[in-house]
Coordinates of C-alpha atoms in Angstrom, one line a residue:
E495 CA -23.0 94.5 3.5
R496 CA -22.9 94.1 -0.3
A497 CA -20.0 91.7 0.1
E498 CA -21.8 89.7 2.7
E499 CA -24.8 89.4 0.4
L500 CA -22.7 88.2 -2.5
Q501 CA -21.1 85.6 -0.2
Q502 CA -24.5 84.3 0.9
Q503 CA -25.6 84.0 -2.7
L504 CA -22.5 82.0 -3.6
E505 CA -23.0 79.7 -0.7
A506 CA -26.7 79.2 -1.7
I507 CA -25.6 78.3 -5.3
K508 CA -23.0 75.8 -4.0
G509 CA -25.6 74.2 -1.8
A510 CA -28.1 73.9 -4.6
R511 CA -25.5 72.3 -6.9
G512 CA -24.7 69.8 -4.1
R513 CA -28.3 68.8 -3.8
E514 CA -28.7 68.2 -7.5
A515 CA -29.1 64.5 -8.5
P516 CA -25.8 63.1 -10.0
T517 CA -25.8 62.6 -13.7
Q518 CA -26.3 59.0 -14.7
Q519 CA -23.0 57.5 -15.7
E520 CA -22.6 55.5 -18.9
T521 CA -22.9 51.8 -18.3
P522 CA -19.5 50.1 -18.8
Q523 CA -19.2 47.5 -21.5
S524 CA -19.3 43.9 -20.3
F525 CA -15.9 42.4 -19.8
W526 CA -16.9 39.3 -21.6
G527 CA -18.1 41.0 -24.8
Q528 CA -21.1 38.6 -24.7
P529 CA -19.5 35.6 -26.5
F530 CA -22.4 33.4 -25.7
S531 CA -25.8 33.3 -27.4
Q532 CA -28.8 35.0 -25.7
E533 CA -30.2 31.6 -24.7
I534 CA -26.9 30.7 -22.9
D535 CA -26.8 34.1 -21.2
E536 CA -30.3 33.7 -19.8
T537 CA -29.6 30.2 -18.5
R538 CA -29.6 30.1 -14.7
V539 CA -27.6 27.7 -12.5
P540 CA -30.0 25.6 -10.4
P541 CA -29.7 26.5 -6.7
N542 CA -28.8 22.9 -5.6
F543 CA -26.6 22.1 -8.6
R544 CA -23.6 19.9 -7.7
E545 CA -20.4 21.8 -7.6
I546 CA -18.0 21.0 -10.5
M547 CA -14.7 19.7 -9.1
V548 CA -12.1 20.2 -11.9
E549 CA -8.5 21.3 -11.7
P550 CA -8.4 24.9 -13.0
F551 CA -7.0 25.4 -16.5
D552 CA -4.5 28.2 -16.8
G553 CA -3.4 27.7 -20.4
S554 CA -0.4 25.4 -19.7
Q555 CA -2.2 22.0 -19.5
D556 CA -3.6 19.6 -22.1
P557 CA -6.9 21.1 -23.3
H558 CA -8.3 17.7 -24.2
A559 CA -7.7 16.3 -20.8
H560 CA -9.3 19.3 -19.2
L561 CA -12.4 19.0 -21.4
Q562 CA -12.7 15.3 -20.6
A563 CA -12.5 16.0 -16.9
F564 CA -15.1 18.8 -17.1
Q565 CA -17.5 16.8 -19.3
A566 CA -17.3 13.8 -16.9
Q567 CA -18.3 16.1 -14.0
M568 CA -21.2 17.6 -16.0
Y569 CA -22.4 14.1 -16.9
I570 CA -22.4 13.1 -13.2
S571 CA -24.2 16.3 -12.2
G572 CA -26.7 16.1 -15.0
G573 CA -26.0 19.5 -16.6
D574 CA -27.2 20.3 -20.1
D575 CA -25.5 21.9 -23.0
R576 CA -26.2 25.6 -22.1
L577 CA -25.3 25.1 -18.5
S578 CA -22.0 23.5 -19.6
C579 CA -21.1 26.6 -21.5
K580 CA -21.7 28.8 -18.4
L581 CA -20.0 26.6 -15.9
F582 CA -17.0 26.0 -18.1
L583 CA -16.0 29.6 -17.4
G584 CA -15.4 28.8 -13.8
T585 CA -12.7 26.3 -14.6
L586 CA -10.5 28.9 -16.4
R587 CA -7.7 30.9 -14.9
G588 CA -5.0 33.3 -16.1
V589 CA -4.3 33.3 -19.9
A590 CA -7.3 31.0 -20.5
M591 CA -9.6 33.5 -18.8
Q592 CA -8.1 36.3 -20.9
W593 CA -8.6 34.4 -24.1
M594 CA -12.3 33.8 -23.2
A595 CA -12.8 37.5 -22.9
T596 CA -11.5 38.1 -26.5
L597 CA -14.1 35.9 -28.2
P598 CA -16.4 37.8 -30.6
P599 CA -20.0 38.5 -29.4
R600 CA -22.6 35.8 -29.9
T601 CA -20.2 33.3 -31.5
I602 CA -20.8 30.5 -29.0
Q603 CA -24.2 28.9 -29.7
T604 CA -23.4 25.4 -28.2
F605 CA -20.9 23.7 -26.0
N606 CA -19.4 22.1 -29.1
D607 CA -18.6 25.6 -30.4
L608 CA -16.9 26.4 -27.2
A609 CA -15.0 23.1 -27.0
N610 CA -13.7 23.5 -30.6
A611 CA -12.6 27.1 -30.0
F612 CA -10.9 26.1 -26.7
T613 CA -9.0 23.1 -28.1
S614 CA -7.9 25.0 -31.2
Q615 CA -6.6 27.9 -29.1
F616 CA -4.5 25.7 -26.8
A617 CA -3.7 22.9 -29.3
A618 CA 0.0 23.4 -28.7
N619 CA -0.4 22.0 -25.2
K620 CA -1.9 18.8 -26.3
K621 CA 0.0 15.8 -24.9
K622 CA 1.7 13.7 -27.5
Q623 CA 0.0 10.4 -27.9
L624 CA 2.0 7.2 -28.2
E625 CA 2.2 5.2 -31.4
V626 CA 1.7 1.4 -31.5
A627 CA 5.4 1.0 -32.2
D628 CA 6.2 2.7 -28.9
L629 CA 4.6 -0.3 -27.1
F630 CA 7.2 -2.6 -28.4
D631 CA 9.9 -0.7 -26.5
I632 CA 8.3 -1.6 -23.1
K633 CA 10.1 -4.5 -21.5
Q634 CA 9.6 -6.3 -18.2
S635 CA 12.8 -5.9 -16.2
R636 CA 14.5 -8.8 -14.5
E637 CA 13.2 -8.0 -11.0
E638 CA 9.9 -6.5 -12.1
S639 CA 6.8 -8.3 -11.0
L640 CA 4.1 -9.3 -13.5
K641 CA 1.7 -7.0 -11.7
S642 CA 3.9 -4.0 -12.2
Y643 CA 4.6 -4.7 -15.8
L644 CA 1.0 -5.2 -16.6
A645 CA 0.0 -2.0 -14.9
W646 CA 2.7 -0.1 -16.8
F647 CA 1.6 -1.6 -20.1
N648 CA -2.0 -0.9 -19.5
T649 CA -1.2 2.8 -18.8
A650 CA 0.7 3.0 -22.1
T651 CA -2.1 1.5 -24.2
V652 CA -4.6 4.2 -23.0
Q653 CA -2.3 6.8 -24.6
V654 CA -2.0 5.1 -28.0
N655 CA -3.5 7.1 -30.8
D656 CA -4.7 4.2 -32.9
P657 CA -5.6 1.3 -30.5
D658 CA -5.4 -2.1 -32.0
Q659 CA -5.8 -5.2 -29.8
K660 CA -3.7 -7.4 -32.1
F661 CA -0.6 -5.2 -31.8
F662 CA -1.2 -4.7 -28.1
I663 CA -1.1 -8.4 -27.6
K664 CA 2.1 -8.8 -29.7
A665 CA 3.8 -5.9 -27.9
F666 CA 2.9 -7.3 -24.5
Q667 CA 4.2 -10.8 -25.2
K668 CA 7.3 -9.4 -26.7
G669 CA 8.2 -7.4 -23.6
L670 CA 7.2 -10.1 -21.2
R671 CA 10.3 -12.0 -19.8
A672 CA 10.4 -15.8 -19.8
S673 CA 8.1 -17.1 -17.1
P674 CA 5.2 -19.6 -16.5
F675 CA 2.8 -16.9 -17.7
S676 CA 4.7 -16.2 -20.9
D677 CA 4.6 -20.0 -21.5
S678 CA 0.9 -20.0 -20.9
L679 CA 0.3 -17.2 -23.4
A680 CA 2.4 -19.0 -26.0
L681 CA 0.5 -22.3 -25.6
K682 CA -2.9 -20.6 -25.7
R683 CA -2.8 -17.3 -27.6
P684 CA -5.1 -14.6 -26.1
N685 CA -7.6 -12.7 -28.2
S686 CA -7.6 -9.4 -26.3
M687 CA -5.9 -7.5 -23.5
A688 CA -8.9 -8.1 -21.4
E689 CA -8.2 -11.8 -21.6
I690 CA -4.6 -11.3 -20.8
R691 CA -5.5 -9.3 -17.6
T692 CA -8.0 -12.0 -16.6
R693 CA -5.4 -14.8 -17.1
A694 CA -2.7 -12.8 -15.4
E695 CA -4.6 -12.6 -12.1
K696 CA -3.9 -16.1 -10.9
H697 CA -0.2 -15.8 -11.9
I698 CA 0.1 -12.5 -10.0
K699 CA -1.4 -14.2 -7.0
V700 CA 1.1 -17.0 -7.2
E701 CA 4.0 -14.5 -7.5
E702 CA 2.8 -12.5 -4.5
D703 CA 2.5 -15.7 -2.4
Q704 CA 5.9 -16.8 -3.4
A705 CA 7.4 -13.4 -2.6
E706 CA 5.7 -13.5 0.8
R707 CA 7.0 -16.9 1.6
L708 CA 10.5 -15.9 0.5
A709 CA 10.4 -12.9 2.7
E710 CA 9.3 -15.0 5.7
E711 CA 12.1 -17.6 5.0
R712 CA 14.7 -14.8 4.8
A713 CA 13.5 -13.3 8.1
Q714 CA 13.7 -16.8 9.7
N715 CA 17.2 -17.4 8.4
R716 CA 18.4 -14.1 9.8
K717 CA 16.9 -15.0 13.1
N718 CA 18.5 -18.4 13.1
E719 CA 21.9 -16.9 12.1
G720 CA 21.6 -14.5 15.0
R721 CA 21.0 -17.3 17.5
A722 CA 23.9 -19.3 16.1
A723 CA 26.2 -16.4 16.7
L724 CA 25.5 -16.3 20.4
P725 CA 28.0 -18.0 22.8
K726 CA 27.0 -21.2 24.3
G727 CA 25.1 -20.9 27.6
S728 CA 23.8 -17.4 26.7
N729 CA 20.3 -16.3 26.2
T730 CA 19.1 -13.8 23.6
K731 CA 18.1 -11.0 25.9
G732 CA 21.3 -10.0 27.6
N733 CA 24.0 -12.7 27.0
M734 CA 23.8 -13.5 30.7
P735 CA 24.9 -17.0 31.8
H736 CA 22.2 -19.5 32.4
E737 CA 23.9 -20.7 35.5
I738 CA 24.1 -18.1 38.3
A739 CA 27.3 -18.1 40.3
A740 CA 27.0 -18.7 44.0
F741 CA 27.3 -15.6 46.2
P742 CA 30.4 -15.6 48.5
P743 CA 29.5 -16.5 52.1
I744 CA 28.7 -13.7 54.4
L745 CA 31.2 -13.4 57.1

Protein backbone atom coordinates (compact mmCIF):
# COMPACT_ATOMS: atom_id res chain seq x y z
CA GLU A 1 0.00 0.00 0.00
CA ARG A 2 2.84 2.34 0.85
CA ALA A 3 4.40 1.69 -2.55
CA GLU A 4 1.14 2.42 -4.30
CA GLU A 5 0.77 5.67 -2.37
CA LEU A 6 4.27 6.81 -3.35
CA GLN A 7 3.56 5.95 -6.97
CA GLN A 8 0.39 8.04 -6.91
CA GLN A 9 2.29 10.99 -5.44
CA LEU A 10 4.92 10.75 -8.17
CA GLU A 11 2.25 10.69 -10.85
CA ALA A 12 0.59 13.73 -9.28
CA ILE A 13 3.90 15.64 -9.27
CA LYS A 14 4.53 14.79 -12.92
CA GLY A 15 1.04 15.94 -13.84
CA ALA A 16 1.50 19.22 -11.98
CA ARG A 17 4.78 19.90 -13.75
CA GLY A 18 3.16 19.19 -17.10
CA ARG A 19 0.45 21.73 -16.36
CA GLU A 20 2.94 24.47 -15.45
CA ALA A 21 3.27 27.30 -18.00
CA PRO A 22 6.40 26.95 -20.13
CA THR A 23 9.17 29.34 -19.30
CA GLN A 24 9.43 32.27 -21.69
CA GLN A 25 12.27 31.71 -24.12
CA GLU A 26 14.75 34.44 -24.85
CA THR A 27 13.90 36.34 -28.02
CA PRO A 28 16.46 35.51 -30.71
CA GLN A 29 18.47 38.38 -32.11
CA SER A 30 17.39 39.82 -35.44
CA PHE A 31 19.16 38.24 -38.40
CA TRP A 32 19.73 41.69 -39.92
CA GLY A 33 21.34 43.25 -36.88
CA GLN A 34 19.18 46.33 -37.56
CA PRO A 35 21.45 48.07 -40.11
CA PHE A 36 18.75 50.65 -40.87
CA SER A 37 17.73 53.67 -38.86
CA GLN A 38 14.60 53.48 -36.75
CA GLU A 39 12.74 55.67 -39.25
CA ILE A 40 13.49 53.20 -42.05
CA ASP A 41 12.55 50.23 -39.85
CA GLU A 42 9.18 51.80 -39.12
CA THR A 43 8.44 52.54 -42.78
CA ARG A 44 5.61 50.41 -44.15
CA VAL A 45 5.18 49.33 -47.76
CA PRO A 46 1.86 50.71 -49.10
CA PRO A 47 -0.68 47.92 -49.78
CA ASN A 48 -1.07 48.75 -53.48
CA PHE A 49 2.55 49.65 -54.16
CA ARG A 50 3.75 48.57 -57.61
CA GLU A 51 6.00 45.51 -57.51
CA ILE A 52 9.66 46.22 -58.27
CA MET A 53 10.71 44.15 -61.29
CA VAL A 54 14.51 43.94 -61.16
CA GLU A 55 16.88 41.09 -61.92
CA PRO A 56 18.13 39.75 -58.55
CA PHE A 57 21.69 40.65 -57.57
CA ASP A 58 23.74 37.72 -56.27
CA GLY A 59 27.12 39.40 -55.95
CA SER A 60 28.45 38.54 -59.40
CA GLN A 61 26.93 41.37 -61.49
CA ASP A 62 27.81 45.02 -61.96
CA PRO A 63 26.54 46.84 -58.83
CA HIS A 64 26.14 50.14 -60.66
CA ALA A 65 23.93 48.56 -63.32
CA HIS A 66 21.80 46.95 -60.61
CA LEU A 67 21.43 50.25 -58.77
CA GLN A 68 20.39 52.05 -61.94
CA ALA A 69 17.77 49.43 -62.73
CA PHE A 70 16.40 49.53 -59.18
CA GLN A 71 16.27 53.32 -58.98
CA ALA A 72 14.50 53.49 -62.34
CA GLN A 73 11.82 51.13 -61.05
CA MET A 74 11.44 53.12 -57.83
CA TYR A 75 11.12 56.33 -59.83
CA ILE A 76 8.33 54.80 -61.90
CA SER A 77 6.57 53.49 -58.79
CA GLY A 78 6.93 56.73 -56.85
CA GLY A 79 8.81 55.32 -53.86
CA ASP A 80 10.63 57.60 -51.43
CA ASP A 81 14.11 57.31 -49.90
CA ARG A 82 13.14 55.20 -46.88
CA LEU A 83 11.00 52.85 -48.92
CA SER A 84 13.88 52.41 -51.36
CA CYS A 85 16.09 51.17 -48.54
CA LYS A 86 13.57 48.58 -47.49
CA LEU A 87 12.64 47.31 -50.95
CA PHE A 88 16.27 47.10 -52.05
CA LEU A 89 16.65 44.11 -49.73
CA GLY A 90 14.21 42.18 -51.88
CA THR A 91 16.54 42.41 -54.88
CA LEU A 92 19.48 40.71 -53.14
CA ARG A 93 20.37 37.03 -53.23
CA GLY A 94 23.15 34.74 -52.03
CA VAL A 95 26.40 36.49 -51.12
CA ALA A 96 24.79 39.92 -51.45
CA MET A 97 22.12 39.00 -48.91
CA GLN A 98 24.77 37.65 -46.54
CA TRP A 99 26.75 40.88 -46.87
CA MET A 100 23.67 42.90 -45.98
CA ALA A 101 23.31 40.93 -42.76
CA THR A 102 26.83 41.92 -41.66
CA LEU A 103 26.27 45.69 -41.71
CA PRO A 104 26.63 47.33 -38.27
CA PRO A 105 23.41 48.41 -36.53
CA ARG A 106 21.88 51.78 -37.43
CA THR A 107 24.56 52.65 -40.00
CA ILE A 108 22.14 53.16 -42.89
CA GLN A 109 20.31 56.47 -42.51
CA THR A 110 19.53 57.16 -46.19
CA PHE A 111 19.45 55.28 -49.48
CA ASN A 112 22.63 57.10 -50.45
CA ASP A 113 24.35 55.44 -47.47
CA LEU A 114 23.13 52.05 -48.66
CA ALA A 115 24.10 52.69 -52.29
CA ASN A 116 27.62 53.78 -51.34
CA ALA A 117 28.16 50.75 -49.12
CA PHE A 118 26.75 48.44 -51.80
CA THR A 119 28.88 49.75 -54.67
CA SER A 120 31.99 49.79 -52.47
CA GLN A 121 31.49 46.17 -51.41
CA PHE A 122 31.02 44.88 -54.97
CA ALA A 123 33.28 47.37 -56.78
CA ALA A 124 35.36 44.55 -58.27
CA ASN A 125 32.36 43.51 -60.38
CA LYS A 126 31.97 46.90 -62.01
CA LYS A 127 32.00 46.59 -65.78
CA LYS A 128 35.00 48.24 -67.38
CA GLN A 129 33.97 51.34 -69.26
CA LEU A 130 35.36 52.17 -72.67
CA GLU A 131 37.76 54.99 -73.36
CA VAL A 132 37.24 57.44 -76.20
CA ALA A 133 40.25 55.90 -77.95
CA ASP A 134 38.42 52.57 -78.10
CA LEU A 135 35.82 54.10 -80.42
CA PHE A 136 38.46 54.63 -83.10
CA ASP A 137 38.84 50.84 -83.34
CA ILE A 138 35.23 50.40 -84.49
CA LYS A 139 35.11 49.94 -88.26
CA GLN A 140 32.23 49.37 -90.64
CA SER A 141 32.86 46.09 -92.42
CA ARG A 142 32.57 45.73 -96.17
CA GLU A 143 29.16 44.08 -96.16
CA GLU A 144 27.82 45.80 -93.04
CA SER A 145 24.85 48.11 -93.45
CA LEU A 146 24.84 51.69 -92.23
CA LYS A 147 22.02 50.80 -89.85
CA SER A 148 24.05 48.02 -88.22
CA TYR A 149 27.21 50.13 -87.93
CA LEU A 150 25.34 53.07 -86.42
CA ALA A 151 23.62 50.83 -83.86
CA TRP A 152 26.94 49.24 -82.87
CA PHE A 153 28.62 52.63 -82.52
CA ASN A 154 25.75 54.08 -80.47
CA THR A 155 25.95 51.15 -78.05
CA ALA A 156 29.68 51.76 -77.60
CA THR A 157 29.30 55.49 -76.90
CA VAL A 158 26.99 54.77 -73.97
CA GLN A 159 29.81 52.81 -72.33
CA VAL A 160 32.43 55.55 -72.67
CA ASN A 161 33.67 56.94 -69.38
CA ASP A 162 34.23 60.49 -70.63
CA PRO A 163 31.68 61.32 -73.34
CA ASP A 164 32.82 63.96 -75.79
CA GLN A 165 30.74 64.66 -78.89
CA LYS A 166 33.71 65.95 -80.89
CA PHE A 167 35.63 62.71 -80.48
CA PHE A 168 32.48 60.66 -81.07
CA ILE A 169 31.99 62.35 -84.44
CA LYS A 170 35.62 61.89 -85.46
CA ALA A 171 35.63 58.23 -84.48
CA PHE A 172 32.35 57.56 -86.29
CA GLN A 173 33.54 59.16 -89.53
CA LYS A 174 36.89 57.40 -89.32
CA GLY A 175 35.23 53.99 -89.06
CA LEU A 176 32.64 54.69 -91.76
CA ARG A 177 33.51 53.13 -95.11
CA ALA A 178 33.37 55.17 -98.32
CA SER A 179 29.76 55.74 -99.30
CA PRO A 180 27.33 58.52 -100.24
CA PHE A 181 26.71 59.06 -96.53
CA SER A 182 30.42 59.48 -95.73
CA ASP A 183 30.64 61.97 -98.60
CA SER A 184 27.66 63.83 -97.16
CA LEU A 185 29.31 64.10 -93.74
CA ALA A 186 32.55 65.30 -95.31
CA LEU A 187 30.78 68.06 -97.24
CA LYS A 188 28.71 69.22 -94.29
CA ARG A 189 30.33 68.40 -90.97
CA PRO A 190 27.90 67.35 -88.22
CA ASN A 191 27.91 68.99 -84.79
CA SER A 192 26.67 66.05 -82.73
CA MET A 193 25.85 62.35 -82.85
CA ALA A 194 22.18 63.29 -82.72
CA GLU A 195 22.62 65.13 -86.02
CA ILE A 196 24.42 62.13 -87.51
CA ARG A 197 21.57 59.83 -86.50
CA THR A 198 19.02 62.18 -88.03
CA ARG A 199 20.91 62.53 -91.30
CA ALA A 200 21.55 58.79 -91.45
CA GLU A 201 17.84 57.96 -91.50
CA LYS A 202 17.26 58.74 -95.18
CA HIS A 203 20.47 56.99 -96.21
CA ILE A 204 19.42 53.91 -94.24
CA LYS A 205 16.05 53.99 -96.02
CA VAL A 206 17.80 54.17 -99.41
CA GLU A 207 20.05 51.24 -98.47
CA GLU A 208 17.10 49.14 -97.36
CA ASP A 209 15.16 49.93 -100.56
CA GLN A 210 18.17 49.01 -102.68
CA ALA A 211 18.68 45.77 -100.78
CA GLU A 212 15.01 44.89 -101.24
CA ARG A 213 15.11 45.57 -104.98
CA LEU A 214 18.31 43.58 -105.34
CA ALA A 215 16.76 40.62 -103.54
CA GLU A 216 13.72 40.77 -105.84
CA GLU A 217 15.94 40.93 -108.93
CA ARG A 218 17.96 37.93 -107.79
CA ALA A 219 14.80 35.95 -107.13
CA GLN A 220 13.47 36.84 -110.59
CA ASN A 221 16.77 35.89 -112.23
CA ARG A 222 16.74 32.49 -110.53
CA LYS A 223 13.18 31.99 -111.70
CA ASN A 224 14.09 32.91 -115.29
CA GLU A 225 17.13 30.63 -115.24
CA GLY A 226 14.93 27.77 -114.08
CA ARG A 227 12.52 28.32 -116.96
CA ALA A 228 15.34 28.49 -119.49
CA ALA A 229 16.67 25.14 -118.31
CA LEU A 230 13.39 23.34 -119.14
CA PRO A 231 13.23 21.46 -122.48
CA LYS A 232 11.17 23.02 -125.22
CA GLY A 233 7.54 22.06 -125.22
CA SER A 234 7.53 21.41 -121.46
CA ASN A 235 5.56 23.15 -118.75
CA THR A 236 6.88 24.00 -115.30
CA LYS A 237 4.67 21.67 -113.32
CA GLY A 238 5.64 18.22 -114.48
CA ASN A 239 7.67 18.47 -117.67
CA MET A 240 4.72 16.91 -119.53
CA PRO A 241 4.47 17.54 -123.29
CA HIS A 242 2.09 20.30 -124.32
CA GLU A 243 0.79 18.13 -127.17
CA ILE A 244 -1.00 14.98 -126.02
CA ALA A 245 -0.32 11.95 -128.20
CA ALA A 246 -3.37 10.30 -129.76
CA PHE A 247 -4.56 7.12 -128.11
CA PRO A 248 -4.28 3.95 -130.22
CA PRO A 249 -7.56 2.93 -131.84
CA ILE A 250 -9.74 0.53 -129.92
CA LEU A 251 -10.05 -2.75 -131.75
